[in-house]
XYZ file of N, CA and C in Angstrom:
621
model
N 15.312 7.289 1.930
C 14.112 8.094 1.755
C 14.248 9.391 2.551
N 14.013 10.509 1.906
C 14.165 11.798 2.569
C 13.053 12.018 3.602
N 13.407 12.730 4.646
C 12.410 13.053 5.665
C 11.565 14.234 5.192
N 10.273 14.186 5.524
C 9.361 15.276 5.211
C 9.001 15.959 6.530
N 9.382 17.223 6.625
C 9.127 17.952 7.867
C 7.698 18.482 7.873
N 6.988 18.217 8.955
C 5.606 18.690 9.089
C 5.432 19.372 10.447
N 4.926 20.582 10.404
C 4.665 21.336 11.625
C 3.287 20.961 12.148
N 3.237 20.384 13.334
C 1.980 19.924 13.915
C 1.584 20.785 15.109
N 0.339 20.646 15.520
C -0.175 21.352 16.694
C -0.676 20.328 17.706
N -0.513 20.640 18.989
C -1.065 19.768 20.017
C -2.581 19.805 19.941
N -3.215 18.682 20.289
C -4.671 18.600 20.225
C -5.215 18.190 21.587
N -6.159 18.960 22.076
C -6.757 18.677 23.390
C -8.240 18.333 23.281
N -8.831 18.566 22.101
C -10.236 18.235 21.907
C -10.346 16.899 21.189
N -11.290 16.090 21.635
C -11.441 14.762 21.047
C -12.904 14.519 20.694
N -13.165 13.404 20.026
C -14.531 13.070 19.646
C -14.840 13.477 18.217
N -16.013 13.012 17.745
C -16.400 13.260 16.355
C -16.602 14.742 16.070
N -17.182 15.470 17.032
C -17.420 16.897 16.825
C -16.130 17.661 16.661
N -15.162 17.359 17.516
C -13.864 18.025 17.436
C -13.161 17.683 16.127
N -13.260 16.415 15.715
C -12.624 15.994 14.463
C -13.232 16.726 13.270
N -14.552 16.900 13.279
C -15.200 17.618 12.182
C -14.735 19.077 12.126
N -14.582 19.703 13.283
C -14.118 21.096 13.321
C -12.692 21.198 12.775
N -11.865 20.230 13.114
C -10.480 20.222 12.625
C -10.463 20.104 11.108
N -11.298 19.215 10.570
C -11.328 19.010 9.120
C -11.893 20.221 8.393
N -12.833 20.923 9.017
C -13.377 22.135 8.393
C -12.304 23.199 8.234
N -11.301 23.153 9.115
C -10.177 24.089 9.034
C -9.079 23.569 8.115
N -9.401 22.535 7.331
C -8.459 21.925 6.370
C -7.230 21.353 7.080
N -7.499 20.741 8.226
C -6.442 20.074 8.986
C -6.842 18.616 9.230
N -5.904 17.830 9.729
C -6.135 16.392 9.907
C -5.828 15.984 11.344
N -6.787 15.379 12.050
C -6.490 14.845 13.386
C -5.582 13.620 13.259
N -4.645 13.504 14.178
C -3.699 12.386 14.120
C -3.267 12.006 15.529
N -2.677 10.828 15.640
C -2.145 10.382 16.927
C -0.780 9.746 16.689
N 0.167 10.070 17.575
C 1.518 9.512 17.552
C 1.659 8.528 18.705
N 2.225 7.347 18.428
C 2.424 6.393 19.515
C 3.627 5.511 19.189
N 4.058 4.771 20.213
C 5.190 3.864 20.015
C 6.313 4.118 20.987
N 7.218 3.149 21.075
C 8.386 3.217 21.958
C 7.993 3.449 23.413
N 6.871 2.854 23.797
C 6.467 2.895 25.197
C 5.965 4.242 25.683
N 5.750 5.179 24.767
C 5.269 6.502 25.171
C 3.747 6.532 25.156
N 3.178 7.456 25.908
C 1.735 7.653 25.854
C 1.371 8.235 24.496
N 0.203 7.901 23.961
C -0.214 8.471 22.675
C -0.238 9.995 22.732
N 0.266 10.602 21.657
C 0.293 12.063 21.553
C -0.708 12.463 20.473
N -1.726 13.220 20.865
C -2.759 13.640 19.920
C -2.373 14.986 19.313
N -2.354 15.017 17.982
C -1.894 16.218 17.280
C -2.833 16.544 16.117
N -2.630 17.714 15.549
C -3.342 18.142 14.345
C -2.306 18.459 13.285
N -2.509 17.914 12.083
C -1.572 18.104 10.978
C -2.166 19.029 9.916
N -1.332 19.809 9.225
C -1.826 20.631 8.120
C -2.301 19.748 6.974
N -3.528 19.975 6.518
C -4.139 19.078 5.535
C -3.378 18.950 4.239
N -3.016 20.080 3.623
C -2.360 20.038 2.315
C -0.989 19.373 2.398
N -0.186 19.765 3.384
C 1.158 19.189 3.522
C 1.088 17.691 3.799
N 0.107 17.283 4.608
C -0.048 15.863 4.947
C -0.457 15.062 3.714
N -1.387 15.603 2.929
C -1.837 14.923 1.719
C -0.671 14.710 0.749
N 0.160 15.745 0.565
C 1.303 15.635 -0.334
C 2.312 14.606 0.178
N 2.572 14.638 1.488
C 3.558 13.726 2.069
C 3.122 12.279 1.939
N 1.825 12.020 2.150
C 1.346 10.642 2.159
C 1.071 10.086 0.772
N 1.360 10.870 -0.262
C 1.300 10.325 -1.620
C 2.429 9.316 -1.836
N 3.473 9.426 -1.015
C 4.596 8.493 -1.062
C 4.377 7.397 -0.032
N 4.455 6.146 -0.460
C 4.281 5.021 0.462
C 5.396 5.031 1.503
N 5.037 4.706 2.745
C 6.009 4.643 3.844
C 6.775 5.951 4.009
N 6.071 7.077 3.838
C 6.718 8.378 3.977
C 7.293 8.533 5.387
N 8.536 8.971 5.468
C 9.186 9.214 6.745
C 8.949 10.667 7.131
N 8.194 10.877 8.208
C 7.793 12.223 8.605
C 8.569 12.695 9.831
N 9.024 13.920 9.786
C 9.641 14.542 10.947
C 8.584 15.486 11.522
N 7.962 15.061 12.603
C 6.854 15.806 13.200
C 7.402 16.793 14.223
N 7.141 18.073 13.989
C 7.585 19.123 14.901
C 6.366 19.727 15.597
N 6.334 19.593 16.909
C 5.247 20.153 17.710
C 5.838 21.226 18.609
N 5.245 22.396 18.584
C 5.770 23.516 19.373
C 5.863 23.130 20.850
N 7.045 23.370 21.427
C 7.255 23.068 22.841
C 7.649 21.636 23.114
N 7.783 20.809 22.062
C 8.159 19.408 22.239
C 9.300 19.063 21.299
N 9.962 17.939 21.583
C 11.041 17.501 20.700
C 10.463 16.974 19.389
N 11.217 17.101 18.315
C 10.788 16.579 17.018
C 10.826 15.053 17.049
N 9.864 14.441 16.379
C 9.764 12.989 16.382
C 9.700 12.462 14.952
N 10.460 11.381 14.690
C 10.365 10.692 13.413
C 9.214 9.699 13.484
N 8.424 9.637 12.409
C 7.275 8.738 12.433
C 6.968 8.211 11.041
N 6.339 7.034 11.013
C 5.855 6.427 9.782
C 4.337 6.297 9.864
N 3.637 6.499 8.749
C 2.180 6.312 8.770
C 1.841 4.839 8.983
N 1.030 4.563 9.986
C 0.616 3.200 10.279
C -0.755 2.911 9.698
N -1.652 3.877 9.823
C -2.994 3.726 9.260
C -3.514 5.089 8.822
N -4.017 5.137 7.606
C -4.560 6.387 7.060
C -6.023 6.158 6.712
N -6.898 6.902 7.378
C -8.333 6.788 7.094
C -8.714 7.879 6.096
N -9.377 7.475 5.010
C -9.775 8.418 3.967
C -11.292 8.401 3.784
N -11.810 9.537 3.355
C -13.216 9.613 3.004
C -13.426 8.779 1.742
N -14.351 7.804 1.766
C -14.510 6.907 0.614
C -14.985 7.603 -0.655
N -15.602 8.775 -0.526
C -16.109 9.490 -1.695
C -15.144 10.596 -2.124
N -14.760 11.452 -1.189
C -13.888 12.576 -1.511
C -12.418 12.182 -1.579
N -12.072 11.045 -0.939
C -10.687 10.570 -0.850
C -9.795 11.513 -0.048
N -10.413 12.382 0.748
C -9.641 13.253 1.632
C -9.209 12.465 2.868
N -8.125 12.901 3.499
C -7.616 12.213 4.683
C -8.420 12.649 5.910
N -8.956 11.676 6.649
C -9.783 11.976 7.808
C -9.039 11.795 9.124
N -8.096 10.861 9.162
C -7.340 10.614 10.403
C -6.081 9.827 10.057
N -5.023 10.070 10.809
C -3.760 9.363 10.573
C -3.216 8.829 11.896
N -2.869 7.549 11.902
C -2.128 6.955 13.012
C -0.662 6.912 12.615
N 0.194 7.456 13.458
C 1.630 7.505 13.178
C 2.383 6.731 14.245
N 3.343 5.915 13.813
C 4.160 5.169 14.759
C 5.544 5.810 14.838
N 5.986 6.074 16.049
C 7.281 6.718 16.280
C 8.407 5.730 15.976
N 9.425 6.188 15.266
C 10.590 5.350 14.962
C 11.859 6.103 15.367
N 12.925 5.359 15.512
C 14.225 5.934 15.874
C 15.218 5.700 14.736
N 16.139 6.606 14.585
C 17.165 6.443 13.557
C 17.969 5.162 13.816
N 18.151 4.382 12.764
C 18.940 3.157 12.892
C 18.137 1.928 13.256
N 16.907 2.097 13.741
C 16.130 0.918 14.122
C 15.510 0.267 12.889
N 15.256 -1.032 13.005
C 14.636 -1.788 11.921
C 13.119 -1.769 12.093
N 12.424 -1.635 10.960
C 10.962 -1.670 10.969
C 10.485 -2.596 9.859
N 9.287 -3.122 10.003
C 8.692 -3.948 8.960
C 7.648 -3.125 8.214
N 7.772 -3.088 6.897
C 6.864 -2.310 6.060
C 6.555 -3.076 4.780
N 5.422 -2.721 4.159
C 5.072 -3.259 2.852
C 5.650 -2.341 1.778
N 6.352 -2.923 0.805
C 6.831 -2.133 -0.329
C 6.238 -2.690 -1.613
N 6.140 -1.852 -2.632
C 5.507 -2.243 -3.886
C 6.424 -3.111 -4.738
N 5.797 -4.006 -5.499
C 6.510 -4.829 -6.476
C 6.204 -4.274 -7.863
N 7.244 -3.910 -8.606
C 7.082 -3.349 -9.949
C 7.611 -4.337 -10.983
N 6.844 -4.549 -12.041
C 7.272 -5.448 -13.116
C 7.880 -4.660 -14.258
N 8.922 -5.217 -14.861
C 9.517 -4.605 -16.050
C 9.787 -5.683 -17.080
N 9.735 -5.270 -18.359
C 9.958 -6.219 -19.438
C 8.667 -6.919 -19.846
N 8.791 -7.845 -20.779
C 7.630 -8.574 -21.308
C 7.933 -10.062 -21.325
N 6.947 -10.845 -20.904
C 7.061 -12.294 -21.043
C 6.850 -12.646 -22.517
N 7.087 -13.903 -22.872
C 6.925 -14.300 -24.272
C 5.450 -14.171 -24.663
N 5.193 -14.158 -25.972
C 3.820 -13.996 -26.450
C 2.959 -15.186 -26.042
N 1.664 -14.943 -25.998
C 0.662 -15.951 -25.654
C 0.843 -16.483 -24.235
N 1.258 -15.585 -23.351
C 1.320 -15.930 -21.928
C 0.518 -14.900 -21.136
N 0.151 -15.288 -19.936
C -0.574 -14.399 -19.028
C 0.288 -14.180 -17.796
N 0.570 -12.919 -17.486
C 1.399 -12.583 -16.322
C 0.480 -12.250 -15.145
N 0.588 -13.020 -14.076
C -0.246 -12.808 -12.896
C 0.648 -12.335 -11.744
N 0.396 -11.103 -11.288
C 1.125 -10.578 -10.134
C 0.376 -11.022 -8.881
N 0.856 -12.081 -8.273
C 0.164 -12.675 -7.134
C 0.220 -11.786 -5.895
N 1.305 -11.044 -5.726
C 1.459 -10.135 -4.592
C 2.025 -8.812 -5.089
N 1.201 -7.764 -5.026
C 1.625 -6.450 -5.516
C 2.511 -5.732 -4.512
N 2.526 -6.225 -3.267
C 3.421 -5.677 -2.245
C 4.086 -6.840 -1.520
N 5.183 -6.542 -0.859
C 5.915 -7.568 -0.110
C 6.373 -6.974 1.216
N 6.241 -7.739 2.283
C 6.655 -7.281 3.606
C 8.159 -7.473 3.771
N 8.851 -6.388 4.106
C 10.305 -6.444 4.290
C 10.680 -5.770 5.607
N 11.918 -5.983 5.991
C 12.466 -5.310 7.171
C 13.618 -4.425 6.712
N 13.577 -3.169 7.118
C 14.613 -2.221 6.702
C 14.793 -1.165 7.778
N 15.900 -0.426 7.685
C 16.097 0.690 8.616
C 15.033 1.745 8.360
N 14.540 2.323 9.437
C 13.453 3.293 9.331
C 13.806 4.466 8.424
N 15.073 4.815 8.378
C 15.489 5.951 7.547
C 15.996 5.534 6.174
N 15.896 4.233 5.862
C 16.347 3.740 4.553
C 15.349 2.735 3.985
N 14.088 3.090 3.996
C 13.059 2.210 3.454
C 13.033 2.348 1.936
N 13.167 1.254 1.201
C 13.150 1.359 -0.263
C 11.766 1.730 -0.785
N 11.737 2.407 -1.934
C 10.463 2.785 -2.541
C 9.715 1.558 -3.053
N 10.449 0.527 -3.409
C 9.840 -0.691 -3.936
C 10.925 -1.609 -4.473
N 10.497 -2.684 -5.098
C 11.448 -3.625 -5.689
C 10.987 -3.923 -7.108
N 11.940 -3.969 -8.045
C 11.627 -4.197 -9.460
C 11.948 -5.641 -9.844
N 11.016 -6.250 -10.564
C 11.164 -7.640 -10.989
C 11.119 -7.691 -12.507
N 12.100 -8.321 -13.125
C 12.117 -8.465 -14.580
C 11.403 -9.755 -14.986
N 10.459 -9.609 -15.926
C 9.788 -10.788 -16.474
C 10.157 -10.975 -17.953
N 11.179 -10.271 -18.375
C 11.590 -10.288 -19.782
C 11.904 -11.715 -20.250
N 11.178 -12.144 -21.301
C 11.454 -13.432 -21.918
C 10.974 -14.652 -21.160
N 10.245 -14.472 -20.073
C 9.780 -15.630 -19.309
C 8.672 -16.347 -20.064
N 8.679 -17.667 -19.963
C 7.714 -18.501 -20.672
C 6.671 -19.023 -19.698
N 5.604 -19.591 -20.246
C 4.549 -20.176 -19.418
C 5.156 -21.215 -18.466
N 4.725 -21.179 -17.228
C 5.252 -22.091 -16.224
C 6.294 -21.460 -15.326
N 6.831 -20.301 -15.736
C 7.838 -19.629 -14.914
C 7.181 -18.995 -13.690
N 7.889 -19.018 -12.589
C 7.407 -18.410 -11.356
C 8.537 -17.626 -10.685
N 8.159 -16.560 -10.036
C 9.118 -15.766 -9.260
C 8.638 -15.749 -7.814
N 9.518 -16.176 -6.915
C 9.177 -16.234 -5.492
C 9.886 -15.106 -4.741
N 9.488 -14.919 -3.510
C 10.073 -13.852 -2.695
C 11.588 -14.000 -2.609
N 12.064 -15.229 -2.552
C 13.508 -15.468 -2.445
C 14.267 -15.033 -3.697
N 13.544 -14.842 -4.820
C 14.186 -14.429 -6.067
C 14.341 -12.914 -6.173
N 13.699 -12.181 -5.290
C 13.740 -10.718 -5.361
C 15.121 -10.193 -4.996
N 15.568 -9.181 -5.721
C 16.847 -8.541 -5.426
C 16.571 -7.268 -4.619
N 16.664 -7.410 -3.315
C 16.363 -6.300 -2.419
C 17.587 -5.414 -2.218
N 17.361 -4.138 -1.943
C 18.489 -3.231 -1.682
C 19.283 -3.686 -0.459
N 20.541 -3.277 -0.397
C 21.391 -3.613 0.754
C 20.734 -3.104 2.029
N 20.750 -3.933 3.067
C 20.169 -3.538 4.353
C 18.699 -3.874 4.484
N 18.106 -4.384 3.408
C 16.692 -4.756 3.434
C 16.574 -6.265 3.326
N 15.750 -6.875 4.172
C 15.592 -8.326 4.177
C 14.107 -8.685 4.108
N 13.832 -9.908 3.659
C 12.456 -10.389 3.586
C 11.871 -10.573 4.980
N 10.561 -10.291 5.100
C 9.854 -10.553 6.349
C 8.683 -11.507 6.082
N 8.780 -12.233 4.959
C 7.787 -13.258 4.609
C 8.527 -14.548 4.286
N 7.774 -15.624 4.116
C 8.379 -16.904 3.759
C 9.037 -16.799 2.387
N 10.250 -17.316 2.234
C 10.968 -17.218 0.946
C 10.192 -17.793 -0.230
N 9.346 -18.807 0.027
C 8.616 -19.438 -1.087
C 7.331 -18.695 -1.463
N 7.064 -17.556 -0.836
C 5.878 -16.769 -1.187
C 5.899 -16.441 -2.679
N 4.803 -16.778 -3.370
C 4.730 -16.572 -4.814
C 4.454 -15.099 -5.122
N 5.285 -14.525 -5.977
C 5.145 -13.118 -6.358
C 4.554 -12.995 -7.768
N 5.148 -13.691 -8.725
C 4.689 -13.621 -10.125
C 4.517 -15.037 -10.660
N 3.419 -15.242 -11.378
C 3.143 -16.548 -11.982
C 2.859 -16.337 -13.469
N 3.616 -17.010 -14.319
C 3.430 -16.897 -15.766
C 2.683 -18.138 -16.247
N 1.521 -17.938 -16.859
C 0.728 -19.059 -17.353
C 0.461 -18.884 -18.847
N 0.017 -19.965 -19.478
C -0.343 -19.888 -20.898
C -1.636 -19.098 -21.036
N -1.676 -18.202 -22.008
C -2.885 -17.417 -22.238
C -4.009 -18.326 -22.699
N -5.203 -18.030 -22.252
C -6.364 -18.841 -22.605
C -6.798 -18.562 -24.048
N -7.066 -19.615 -24.807
C -7.543 -19.431 -26.172
C -9.021 -19.082 -26.144
N -9.522 -18.587 -27.275
C -10.937 -18.240 -27.369
C -11.803 -19.471 -27.152
N -11.363 -20.637 -27.684
C -12.120 -21.869 -27.524
C -12.179 -22.296 -26.059
N -11.049 -22.154 -25.347
C -11.015 -22.515 -23.927
C -11.922 -21.593 -23.109
N -11.888 -20.306 -23.452
C -12.725 -19.345 -22.733
C -14.196 -19.647 -22.955
N -14.556 -19.999 -24.188
C -15.945 -20.302 -24.508
C -16.394 -21.573 -23.796
N -15.519 -22.569 -23.760
C -15.860 -23.828 -23.090
C -16.029 -23.605 -21.584
N -15.165 -22.773 -21.019
C -15.245 -22.461 -19.587
C -16.551 -21.726 -19.276
N -16.927 -20.798 -20.148
C -18.170 -20.061 -19.971
C -19.365 -21.000 -20.080
N -19.321 -21.913 -21.042
C -20.421 -22.860 -21.226
C -20.587 -23.749 -19.998
N -19.479 -24.194 -19.420
C -19.525 -25.016 -18.220
C -20.134 -24.250 -17.057
N -19.710 -22.995 -16.898
C -20.227 -22.166 -15.809
C -21.721 -21.920 -15.967
N -22.146 -21.688 -17.216
C -23.574 -21.459 -17.474
C -24.383 -22.719 -17.196
N -23.828 -23.860 -17.584
C -24.526 -25.121 -17.345
C -24.683 -25.384 -15.849
N -23.639 -25.101 -15.083
C -23.703 -25.288 -13.630
C -24.712 -24.348 -12.995
N -24.903 -23.178 -13.617
C -25.857 -22.202 -13.088
C -27.266 -22.442 -13.626
N -27.436 -23.475 -14.498
C -28.754 -23.784 -15.035
C -29.174 -22.895 -16.176
N -28.210 -22.238 -16.829
C -28.512 -21.358 -17.947
C -28.368 -22.142 -19.247
N -29.417 -22.119 -20.039
C -29.384 -22.840 -21.318
C -29.015 -21.877 -22.432
N -28.068 -22.276 -23.243
C -27.673 -21.463 -24.396
C -28.620 -21.695 -25.561
N -28.948 -20.658 -26.278
C -29.741 -20.796 -27.497
C -28.864 -21.386 -28.591
N -29.367 -22.418 -29.251
C -28.620 -23.018 -30.346
C -28.687 -22.073 -31.554
N -27.579 -21.895 -32.267
C -27.608 -21.039 -33.463
C -28.567 -21.578 -34.513
N -29.336 -20.679 -35.122
C -30.301 -21.081 -36.150
C -29.596 -21.155 -37.504
N -29.751 -22.310 -38.168
C -29.096 -22.477 -39.464
C -29.769 -21.621 -40.511
N -28.983 -20.997 -41.338
C -29.529 -20.142 -42.399
C -30.155 -21.001 -43.490
N -31.258 -20.525 -44.038
C -31.909 -21.266 -45.111
C -31.094 -21.207 -46.388
N -31.089 -22.296 -47.098
C -30.331 -22.343 -48.369
C -31.057 -21.516 -49.407
């Protein structure tokens, strides 16, 4: 994964008022921590940060004037629930060559046989990889799988240098038989009966 260089500024003002002023200037308050160092409070350029964080596990090269450049991964990103703008970022410092644990996406390809239901039980999987070689995700083929087939974490083909950080038997994909209309109707009727809802009986048409 390529590094994204971001020019940051040191931050000396804290609190909600200071954060609001930073955001009004189209910037993002952030904090860098890790490797036994004291937290470093910085301000990031809003547009560049938004673009960089569109990529999961983006590897950022943070440059602060007067300080050494630091490699970091986003640990927590707080977003405005309505505007979806970035409000604050926690960044964890990483070193070249060190192993880190991250969540990567699971992508499905192909089609299971007809009249089956494909359930993606885990859309992400926790793995361990070098900080500078984090995979974008892992692809799983479901081509031709029949009802009853399952794919577990141990079945995933991870890139070289990447290992599982979850139990091998963790269920990733479950293929089941698709529900028929009659089964769906019976299930609905049972649920309604349990909830005390009475169905209206169909009225027979007059001859």
